[in-house]
Tab-separated table of C-alpha atoms in Angstrom:
chain	number	residue	atom	x	y	z
W	1300	MET	CA	16.727	-122.457	-203.077
W	1301	GLY	CA	20.434	-122.749	-203.840
W	1302	LYS	CA	22.049	-121.159	-206.840
W	1303	ARG	CA	22.579	-124.539	-208.528
W	1304	GLU	CA	18.815	-125.100	-208.644
W	1305	LEU	CA	18.013	-121.883	-210.530
W	1306	THR	CA	17.529	-121.794	-214.282
W	1307	PRO	CA	19.900	-119.456	-216.181
W	1308	GLU	CA	16.983	-117.076	-216.847
W	1309	GLU	CA	16.079	-116.854	-213.162
W	1310	GLN	CA	19.702	-116.356	-212.215
W	1311	PHE	CA	19.889	-113.557	-214.794
W	1312	LEU	CA	16.896	-111.824	-213.187
W	1313	LYS	CA	18.391	-112.122	-209.724
W	1314	ASP	CA	21.726	-110.743	-210.914
W	1315	GLY	CA	19.884	-107.852	-212.537
W	1316	ASP	CA	18.150	-107.106	-209.249
W	1317	ARG	CA	21.464	-106.937	-207.442
W	1318	SER	CA	22.944	-104.627	-210.074
W	1319	ALA	CA	20.102	-102.202	-209.462
W	1320	HIS	CA	20.601	-102.364	-205.679
W	1321	TRP	CA	17.223	-103.986	-205.107
W	1322	ASN	CA	16.545	-106.818	-202.732
W	1323	THR	CA	16.560	-110.177	-204.470
W	1324	VAL	CA	13.452	-112.329	-204.486
W	1325	ASP	CA	13.328	-116.086	-205.018
W	1326	VAL	CA	10.556	-116.484	-207.603
W	1327	HIS	CA	11.045	-120.024	-208.908
W	1328	GLU	CA	8.656	-121.979	-206.714
W	1329	PRO	CA	5.860	-119.320	-206.524
W	1330	VAL	CA	5.929	-118.976	-210.316
W	1331	MET	CA	5.826	-122.713	-210.912
W	1332	LYS	CA	3.062	-123.138	-208.346
W	1333	ALA	CA	0.940	-120.328	-209.821
W	1334	LEU	CA	1.239	-121.914	-213.262
W	1335	GLY	CA	0.370	-125.325	-211.884
W	1336	LEU	CA	3.745	-126.680	-212.986
W	1337	GLU	CA	5.568	-127.395	-209.764
W	1338	GLY	CA	7.333	-130.704	-209.985
W	1339	ALA	CA	6.134	-131.227	-213.570
W	1340	LEU	CA	9.526	-131.632	-215.226
W	1341	THR	CA	11.261	-134.982	-215.192
W	1342	ALA	CA	14.859	-135.092	-214.038
W	1343	GLU	CA	15.953	-135.780	-217.602
W	1344	GLU	CA	14.110	-132.775	-219.028
W	1345	ASP	CA	15.413	-130.565	-216.263
W	1346	GLU	CA	18.978	-131.460	-217.178
W	1347	THR	CA	18.774	-131.518	-220.980
W	1348	LEU	CA	16.087	-129.108	-222.173
W	1349	LEU	CA	17.483	-125.814	-220.876
W	1350	GLN	CA	18.666	-123.051	-223.174
W	1351	THR	CA	21.345	-120.863	-221.685
W	1352	LEU	CA	21.697	-117.147	-222.307
W	1353	PRO	CA	23.828	-116.221	-225.323
W	1354	PRO	CA	27.153	-114.465	-224.678
W	1355	SER	CA	25.646	-111.085	-225.548
W	1356	GLY	CA	23.250	-111.391	-222.623
W	1357	GLU	CA	20.173	-111.218	-224.831
W	1358	ALA	CA	17.034	-113.013	-223.712
W	1359	PRO	CA	16.508	-116.495	-225.152
W	1360	LYS	CA	13.601	-117.018	-227.514
W	1361	VAL	CA	12.603	-120.238	-225.743
W	1362	MET	CA	13.134	-120.919	-222.058
W	1363	ARG	CA	12.364	-124.616	-221.933
W	1364	ARG	CA	9.590	-127.110	-222.582
W	1365	MET	CA	7.403	-127.770	-219.570
W	1366	GLU	CA	4.815	-130.417	-218.950
W	1367	THR	CA	1.708	-130.421	-216.817
W	1368	ARG	CA	-0.652	-133.226	-215.935
W	1369	THR	CA	-4.414	-132.890	-215.719
W	1370	GLY	CA	-6.230	-136.050	-214.638
W	1371	ARG	CA	-5.018	-139.024	-216.632
W	1372	ARG	CA	-4.093	-137.107	-219.780
W	1373	GLN	CA	-0.810	-135.404	-220.355
W	1374	LYS	CA	-0.644	-132.100	-222.198
W	1375	ARG	CA	2.514	-130.461	-223.393
W	1376	MET	CA	2.576	-126.692	-223.029
W	1377	PRO	CA	5.347	-124.757	-224.839
W	1378	VAL	CA	6.472	-121.698	-222.930
W	1379	LYS	CA	7.759	-118.921	-225.177
W	1380	GLY	CA	9.164	-115.496	-224.570
W	1381	TRP	CA	11.481	-114.002	-222.025
W	1382	ALA	CA	11.330	-114.934	-218.353
W	1383	ALA	CA	9.859	-111.552	-217.473
W	1384	ALA	CA	6.766	-112.368	-219.526
W	1385	VAL	CA	6.109	-115.412	-217.339
W	1386	LEU	CA	6.691	-113.401	-214.195
W	1387	ALA	CA	4.369	-110.642	-215.416
W	1388	LEU	CA	1.604	-113.165	-216.092
W	1389	VAL	CA	1.857	-114.557	-212.583
W	1390	LEU	CA	2.473	-111.356	-210.665
W	1391	LEU	CA	-0.298	-109.452	-212.424
W	1392	GLY	CA	-2.778	-112.240	-211.890
W	1393	GLY	CA	-3.973	-112.652	-215.480
W	1394	GLY	CA	-6.786	-110.790	-217.174
W	1395	TYR	CA	-6.425	-107.339	-218.686
W	1396	THR	CA	-3.895	-105.820	-216.321
W	1397	GLN	CA	-1.246	-103.195	-216.947
W	1398	PHE	CA	1.823	-101.864	-215.214
W	1399	SER	CA	2.961	-98.277	-215.116
W	1400	GLY	CA	5.434	-95.982	-213.454
W	1401	LYS	CA	9.023	-96.149	-212.290
W	1402	LEU	CA	10.740	-96.990	-209.045
W	1403	GLN	CA	12.852	-94.404	-207.274
W	1404	GLN	CA	14.764	-95.540	-204.234
W	1405	GLY	CA	18.221	-95.998	-202.817
W	1406	ALA	CA	20.878	-93.544	-204.007
W	1407	GLU	CA	18.569	-91.771	-206.466
W	1408	ALA	CA	16.036	-90.867	-203.785
W	1409	GLN	CA	18.711	-89.819	-201.315
W	1410	SER	CA	20.428	-87.546	-203.829
W	1411	SER	CA	17.175	-85.691	-204.509
W	1412	GLY	CA	16.577	-85.172	-200.794
W	1413	GLU	CA	13.163	-86.796	-201.035
W	1414	VAL	CA	12.161	-90.395	-200.510
W	1415	ARG	CA	9.351	-91.527	-202.787
W	1416	GLN	CA	7.495	-94.774	-202.712
W	1417	GLY	CA	7.480	-96.984	-205.773
W	1418	ALA	CA	5.627	-95.272	-208.595
W	1419	GLY	CA	4.534	-98.509	-210.216
W	1420	ALA	CA	0.781	-99.061	-210.338
W	1421	GLN	CA	-0.881	-102.337	-211.219
W	1422	TYR	CA	-4.417	-101.864	-212.432
W	1423	LYS	CA	-7.241	-103.690	-214.153
W	1424	VAL	CA	-9.450	-102.205	-216.885
W	1425	LEU	CA	-13.207	-102.807	-216.516
W	1426	PRO	CA	-16.330	-101.607	-218.372
W	1427	TYR	CA	-17.684	-98.228	-217.287
W	1428	GLN	CA	-20.277	-98.161	-214.550
W	1429	PRO	CA	-21.307	-95.500	-211.976
W	1430	LEU	CA	-19.612	-95.621	-208.579
W	1431	PRO	CA	-21.133	-94.954	-205.135
W	1432	ALA	CA	-19.903	-91.752	-203.504
W	1433	THR	CA	-21.337	-92.431	-200.037
W	1434	ALA	CA	-21.811	-95.522	-197.907
W	1435	SER	CA	-25.580	-95.524	-198.524
W	1436	GLY	CA	-24.973	-96.150	-202.228
W	1437	GLY	CA	-27.717	-93.718	-203.236
W	1438	THR	CA	-25.317	-90.980	-204.347
W	1439	LEU	CA	-23.336	-91.808	-207.459
W	1440	ILE	CA	-20.397	-90.624	-209.527
W	1441	GLU	CA	-21.643	-90.983	-213.087
W	1442	LYS	CA	-21.680	-89.521	-216.578
W	1443	ALA	CA	-23.759	-86.425	-217.190
W	1444	LYS	CA	-26.952	-87.282	-219.055
W	1445	GLU	CA	-25.981	-85.446	-222.232
W	1446	PRO	CA	-22.602	-84.896	-223.934
W	1447	LEU	CA	-21.246	-81.393	-224.328
W	1448	LYS	CA	-21.132	-80.181	-227.927
W	1449	PRO	CA	-19.405	-77.200	-229.549
W	1450	TYR	CA	-21.607	-74.219	-230.337
W	1451	ILE	CA	-22.228	-73.876	-234.051
W	1452	PRO	CA	-23.493	-70.404	-235.053
W	1453	GLU	CA	-26.011	-69.916	-237.812
W	1454	ALA	CA	-24.485	-69.912	-241.286
W	1455	GLN	CA	-26.365	-66.721	-242.191
W	1456	PRO	CA	-27.479	-65.011	-238.974
W	1457	GLY	CA	-30.581	-62.874	-239.287
W	1458	ILE	CA	-31.465	-59.512	-237.771
W	1459	GLU	CA	-32.912	-61.097	-234.611
W	1460	TYR	CA	-29.747	-63.109	-234.061
W	1461	GLU	CA	-27.539	-60.028	-234.403
W	1462	ALA	CA	-29.739	-58.108	-231.953
W	1463	ASN	CA	-29.497	-60.918	-229.403
W	1464	GLN	CA	-25.729	-60.997	-229.851
W	1465	LYS	CA	-25.442	-57.281	-229.075
W	1466	LEU	CA	-27.639	-57.676	-225.991
W	1467	SER	CA	-25.579	-60.655	-224.832
W	1468	ILE	CA	-22.376	-58.638	-225.156
W	1469	LEU	CA	-23.935	-55.796	-223.139
W	1470	TYR	CA	-25.003	-58.159	-220.352
W	1471	ASN	CA	-21.532	-59.722	-220.218
W	1472	GLN	CA	-20.008	-56.280	-219.828
W	1473	LYS	CA	-22.294	-55.485	-216.903
W	1474	TYR	CA	-21.599	-58.842	-215.221
W	1475	SER	CA	-17.867	-58.201	-215.504
W	1476	LYS	CA	-18.301	-54.720	-214.056
W	1477	GLY	CA	-20.400	-56.113	-211.193
W	1478	ALA	CA	-17.720	-58.679	-210.331
W	1479	GLU	CA	-15.025	-55.996	-210.329
W	1480	LEU	CA	-17.140	-53.830	-208.013
W	1481	MET	CA	-17.493	-56.734	-205.583
W	1482	LYS	CA	-13.702	-56.924	-205.354
W	1483	GLU	CA	-13.525	-53.216	-204.570
W	1484	LEU	CA	-16.460	-52.981	-202.156
W	1485	LEU	CA	-15.910	-56.094	-200.006
W	1486	LEU	CA	-13.271	-56.518	-197.330
W	1487	PRO	CA	-10.732	-59.376	-197.483
W	1488	GLY	CA	-12.416	-62.585	-196.357
W	1489	GLU	CA	-15.930	-61.316	-197.135
W	1490	TYR	CA	-18.228	-63.155	-199.562
W	1491	ALA	CA	-21.472	-61.984	-201.109
W	1492	THR	CA	-24.401	-62.889	-203.300
W	1493	TYR	CA	-25.399	-60.268	-205.862
W	1494	VAL	CA	-27.924	-59.768	-208.635
W	1495	ILE	CA	-27.840	-57.619	-211.754
W	1496	THR	CA	-31.169	-56.379	-213.097
W	1497	ARG	CA	-32.305	-54.097	-215.917
W	1498	GLU	CA	-35.091	-51.638	-215.219
W	1499	ASP	CA	-36.812	-51.910	-218.608
W	1500	GLU	CA	-36.795	-55.706	-218.616
W	1501	GLU	CA	-39.423	-58.007	-217.153
W	1502	GLY	CA	-38.510	-60.886	-214.845
W	1503	GLU	CA	-35.868	-61.382	-212.225
W	1504	GLY	CA	-32.203	-60.746	-212.690
W	1505	SER	CA	-29.367	-63.244	-212.599
W	1506	MET	CA	-28.112	-64.363	-209.181
W	1507	ASN	CA	-24.333	-64.438	-208.816
W	1508	MET	CA	-21.932	-65.373	-206.017
W	1509	TYR	CA	-18.727	-63.609	-205.096
W	1510	ARG	CA	-16.582	-66.255	-203.414
W	1511	PRO	CA	-12.927	-66.045	-204.482
W	1512	PRO	CA	-10.848	-69.099	-203.555
W	1513	LEU	CA	-8.178	-69.151	-200.882
W	1514	THR	CA	-4.810	-69.759	-202.544
W	1515	PHE	CA	-1.455	-70.824	-201.119
W	1516	ASN	CA	2.007	-71.430	-202.531
W	1517	ASP	CA	3.089	-73.427	-199.503
W	1518	TYR	CA	1.668	-76.819	-198.527
W	1519	THR	CA	2.041	-76.181	-194.780
W	1520	ALA	CA	-0.028	-72.991	-195.032
W	1521	TYR	CA	-2.662	-74.876	-197.043
W	1522	LYS	CA	-2.828	-77.641	-194.440
W	1523	THR	CA	-3.285	-75.100	-191.627
W	1524	SER	CA	-6.077	-73.298	-193.500
W	1525	VAL	CA	-7.841	-76.588	-194.277
W	1526	GLU	CA	-8.045	-77.301	-190.555
W	1527	GLU	CA	-9.259	-73.776	-189.771
W	1528	HIS	CA	-12.045	-73.898	-192.366
W	1529	ASN	CA	-12.971	-77.571	-191.949
W	1530	ALA	CA	-12.280	-78.244	-195.628
W	1531	PRO	CA	-11.471	-81.715	-197.018
W	1532	VAL	CA	-7.723	-82.218	-197.009
W	1533	LEU	CA	-5.376	-83.611	-199.644
W	1534	GLU	CA	-2.173	-85.332	-198.675
W	1535	GLN	CA	0.603	-84.830	-201.184
W	1536	PRO	CA	0.941	-87.798	-203.559
W	1537	ALA	CA	3.802	-90.178	-202.888
W	1538	TYR	CA	4.505	-90.292	-206.632
W	1539	LEU	CA	4.735	-87.582	-209.251
W	1540	PRO	CA	6.438	-87.744	-212.649
W	1541	GLU	CA	9.906	-86.277	-212.631
W	1542	GLY	CA	10.099	-82.479	-212.732
W	1543	TYR	CA	6.692	-81.666	-211.209
W	1544	ALA	CA	6.542	-79.411	-208.139
W	1545	LEU	CA	3.712	-77.840	-206.127
W	1546	ASP	CA	2.619	-74.616	-207.828
W	1547	GLU	CA	-0.569	-73.734	-205.947
W	1548	ALA	CA	-2.947	-75.049	-203.298
W	1549	ILE	CA	-6.593	-73.937	-203.376
W	1550	ILE	CA	-9.564	-74.014	-201.013
W	1551	LYS	CA	-12.929	-73.065	-202.536
W	1552	PRO	CA	-15.800	-71.658	-200.451
W	1553	SER	CA	-19.482	-72.245	-201.098
W	1554	PHE	CA	-22.782	-71.044	-199.654
W	1555	LEU	CA	-25.017	-73.417	-197.748
W	1556	LYS	CA	-28.060	-71.462	-198.896
W	1557	VAL	CA	-28.406	-69.063	-201.812
W	1558	PRO	CA	-30.999	-66.301	-201.203
W	1559	ASP	CA	-33.863	-65.477	-203.526
W	1560	VAL	CA	-33.612	-62.357	-205.629
W	1561	GLN	CA	-36.331	-60.696	-203.521
W	1562	GLU	CA	-34.176	-61.065	-200.404
W	1563	LEU	CA	-31.597	-58.718	-201.911
W	1564	GLU	CA	-34.086	-55.934	-202.688
W	1565	GLY	CA	-33.657	-52.862	-200.540
W	1566	GLY	CA	-30.111	-53.784	-199.577
W	1567	ASP	CA	-26.849	-52.372	-200.875
W	1568	GLU	CA	-27.164	-51.158	-204.464
W	1569	ARG	CA	-25.005	-49.585	-207.166
W	1570	ASP	CA	-25.909	-48.136	-210.581
W	1571	LEU	CA	-24.028	-49.846	-213.436
W	1572	GLY	CA	-25.281	-47.552	-216.222
W	1573	ASP	CA	-27.573	-48.303	-219.193
W	1574	ASN	CA	-30.448	-48.936	-216.718
W	1575	PHE	CA	-28.549	-51.840	-215.076
W	1576	GLN	CA	-28.591	-52.111	-211.285
W	1577	LEU	CA	-26.341	-54.092	-208.948
W	1578	SER	CA	-27.708	-55.315	-205.578
W	1579	TRP	CA	-25.761	-57.459	-203.110
W	1580	ARG	CA	-25.673	-58.981	-199.635
W	1581	VAL	CA	-22.613	-59.918	-197.612
W	1582	GLU	CA	-23.017	-63.532	-196.444
W	1583	LYS	CA	-22.591	-64.440	-192.789
W	1584	ALA	CA	-19.936	-66.886	-191.653
W	1585	GLU	CA	-22.516	-69.532	-190.691
W	1586	ASN	CA	-23.703	-69.658	-194.315
W	1587	ILE	CA	-20.231	-70.362	-195.712
W	1588	ASP	CA	-18.870	-73.846	-196.284
W	1589	TYR	CA	-15.541	-75.018	-197.732
W	1590	PRO	CA	-16.332	-78.317	-199.513
W	1591	TYR	CA	-13.480	-78.406	-202.042
W	1592	SER	CA	-9.700	-78.117	-202.128
W	1593	SER	CA	-7.031	-78.913	-204.684
W	1594	LEU	CA	-3.292	-79.113	-205.272
W	1595	VAL	CA	-1.809	-78.016	-208.588
W	1596	TYR	CA	1.575	-79.368	-209.622
W	1597	LYS	CA	3.503	-77.821	-212.477
W	1598	LYS	CA	6.375	-78.673	-214.797
W	1599	GLY	CA	7.132	-75.761	-217.079
W	1600	GLU	CA	3.726	-74.788	-218.456
W	1601	VAL	CA	2.203	-78.244	-217.927
W	1602	ARG	CA	-0.081	-78.737	-214.936
W	1603	VAL	CA	-1.741	-81.640	-213.170
W	1604	ARG	CA	-4.578	-80.901	-210.733
W	1605	ILE	CA	-5.492	-83.132	-207.795
W	1606	GLY	CA	-8.809	-82.352	-206.123
W	1607	VAL	CA	-11.039	-83.509	-203.283
W	1608	SER	CA	-14.675	-82.543	-202.667
W	1609	ARG	CA	-17.106	-83.359	-199.900
W	1610	VAL	CA	-20.517	-84.835	-200.785
W	1611	ASP	CA	-23.661	-85.837	-198.906
W	1612	ASP	CA	-26.461	-88.309	-199.417
W	1613	ASN	CA	-28.756	-85.641	-200.906
W	1614	GLN	CA	-26.506	-84.965	-203.901
W	1615	ASN	CA	-27.377	-87.054	-206.929
W	1616	PRO	CA	-25.403	-87.348	-208.988
W	1617	ALA	CA	-22.570	-86.522	-206.633
W	1618	ASP	CA	-20.294	-85.649	-209.521
W	1619	PRO	CA	-21.828	-85.462	-213.025
W	1620	LEU	CA	-18.823	-86.252	-215.235
W	1621	SER	CA	-18.684	-84.053	-218.325
W	1622	TRP	CA	-18.059	-85.830	-221.614
W	1623	SER	CA	-18.184	-85.311	-225.364
W	1624	GLU	CA	-18.983	-87.604	-228.252
W	1625	HIS	CA	-15.240	-88.326	-228.434
W	1626	THR	CA	-14.796	-89.235	-224.755
W	1627	LYS	CA	-13.944	-92.804	-223.805
W	1628	MET	CA	-14.874	-93.896	-220.296
W	1629	GLU	CA	-13.856	-97.021	-218.428
W	1630	ASN	CA	-13.429	-98.188	-214.861
W	1631	ILE	CA	-9.979	-98.801	-213.444
W	1632	GLU	CA	-9.412	-101.103	-210.480
W	1633	ILE	CA	-6.433	-100.083	-208.331
W	1634	LYS	CA	-5.581	-101.756	-205.047
W	1635	GLY	CA	-9.038	-103.321	-204.965
W	1636	ARG	CA	-10.767	-99.938	-205.421
W	1637	GLN	CA	-12.518	-98.722	-208.552
W	1638	ALA	CA	-12.141	-95.369	-210.276
W	1639	ILE	CA	-13.642	-93.908	-213.456
W	1640	PHE	CA	-11.139	-92.946	-216.131
W	1641	SER	CA	-12.187	-90.446	-218.828
W	1642	ASP	CA	-10.097	-90.056	-221.981
W	1643	ASP	CA	-10.994	-87.014	-224.089
W	1644	SER	CA	-7.727	-86.915	-226.049
W	1645	GLY	CA	-9.583	-87.507	-229.319
W	1646	ASN	CA	-11.644	-84.331	-228.922
W	1647	LYS	CA	-10.270	-81.582	-231.178
W	1648	GLU	CA	-13.428	-79.449	-231.192
W	1649	LEU	CA	-14.211	-78.672	-227.552
W	1650	ASP	CA	-12.069	-78.304	-224.423
W	1651	LEU	CA	-13.785	-80.023	-221.490
W	1652	GLY	CA	-10.995	-78.966	-219.155
W	1653	TYR	CA	-9.210	-82.294	-219.323
W	1654	LYS	CA	-7.413	-84.674	-221.621
W	1655	TYR	CA	-7.364	-87.427	-219.009
W	1656	LYS	CA	-9.371	-87.490	-215.796
W	1657	LEU	CA	-9.486	-90.102	-213.040
W	1658	VAL	CA	-12.188	-89.937	-210.337
W	1659	TRP	CA	-12.744	-92.162	-207.304
W	1660	SER	CA	-14.448	-91.948	-203.924
W	1661	ASP	CA	-14.056	-92.775	-200.270
W	1662	PRO	CA	-17.696	-93.591	-199.414
W	1663	GLY	CA	-17.000	-93.845	-195.677
W	1664	ALA	CA	-15.526	-90.345	-195.541
W	1665	LYS	CA	-18.040	-89.003	-198.108
W	1666	VAL	CA	-15.388	-87.455	-200.337
W	1667	ILE	CA	-14.545	-87.669	-204.049
W	1668	TYR	CA	-11.007	-87.474	-205.402
W	1669	SER	CA	-9.835	-86.538	-208.884
W	1670	VAL	CA	-6.599	-86.305	-210.845
W	1671	ILE	CA	-6.801	-84.206	-214.012
W	1672	ALA	CA	-4.421	-83.573	-216.905
W	1673	GLY	CA	-5.512	-80.602	-219.007
W	1674	GLN	CA	-6.244	-80.848	-222.713
W	1675	GLU	CA	-3.683	-78.309	-223.882
W	1676	ASN	CA	0.077	-78.994	-223.914
W	1677	THR	CA	-0.085	-81.866	-221.445
W	1678	GLU	CA	2.617	-84.512	-221.646
W	1679	LEU	CA	1.172	-86.715	-218.926
W	1680	THR	CA	0.072	-90.210	-219.862
W	1681	LYS	CA	-2.787	-92.369	-218.675
W	1682	ASP	CA	-0.361	-94.606	-216.781
W	1683	GLU	CA	1.174	-91.633	-214.985
W	1684	LEU	CA	-2.236	-90.373	-213.837
W	1685	ILE	CA	-3.074	-93.828	-212.536
W	1686	ALA	CA	0.288	-94.010	-210.750
W	1687	ILE	CA	-0.392	-90.646	-209.048
W	1688	ALA	CA	-3.822	-91.838	-207.896
W	1689	ALA	CA	-2.460	-95.178	-206.695
W	1690	SER	CA	0.148	-93.403	-204.569
W	1691	MET	CA	-2.672	-91.512	-202.794
W	1692	MET	CA	-4.870	-94.514	-202.058
W	1693	LYS	CA	-4.447	-95.951	-198.586
């Protein structure tokens, strides 16, 4: 289309594109076609009913009157607002769709030494529904059955309550001591299951697992360790809000089978005092799996965590999503794929570990992805989390 055939508004958009060093796009005919208005204007209207931009360069309040024909009846349709509103309607495809993010390219990307893809993310908001985590469809990502609620102590605790509190504090002290002993007694790279029992108490003790995560400050080292341990891998996102850098990469081990308490009897033991006993067993390599890894990006004291976990068809639910009575959940469609978005920003009573959380799956690969902004001190927005996720989806 030649320049003489463009409306002033369209020419303004094209000039703006060139000023930003972006490639120009001829949008006139696709826009008119999508609106069902191609060829609708008479020659007279096309010549006389245009409103040019004012000298200040501000957007006109009315572009022009357009006419469409349906059957034998004619219907006039006034088109109001700036040209970008029309383009947004067409490009976003109608419905409840939003746009987020910023583009970084050209000189800006080169000056930072890093080339990032466009951070913009078009998405559609849908009602919440569980999502399949595996190709069979039998394993789901869904809300936990019950919301989490803050603990409210008794207004006037009685003698029994105070006694239970003292016992609870004692047990916590022994569990902490047992965990510290595991650090001292085990060699680097060793993992163990251990139980803490009390001689004058009936019943079995509490089974615990010593499995500290593998941590890395370098992405290359993380990638190498992921391959060595057959853990699910995370590629770095193509988009992150300005100022965020990799702070830590984590690989978490797990045990394929947890032994019964009786299996630890007669093994290694240590006296913890106050009639408490610690028993443990070092787990063999064939019983250790690495089903989860994550990347933590940081800006000042603000963090965003990106995680991936492996699932199988026997897990149901695959990922029970924690929520409170203040949590809002909805599905987000990005690039034709659905994710579950949880918004707990209205919760001032209980920290669920997130303010915003976005979870989606790759059923073919049997993995679940998540992007999480913590509740405290986060400055990240919903749109930014969605833009991060969109930049990771292939």
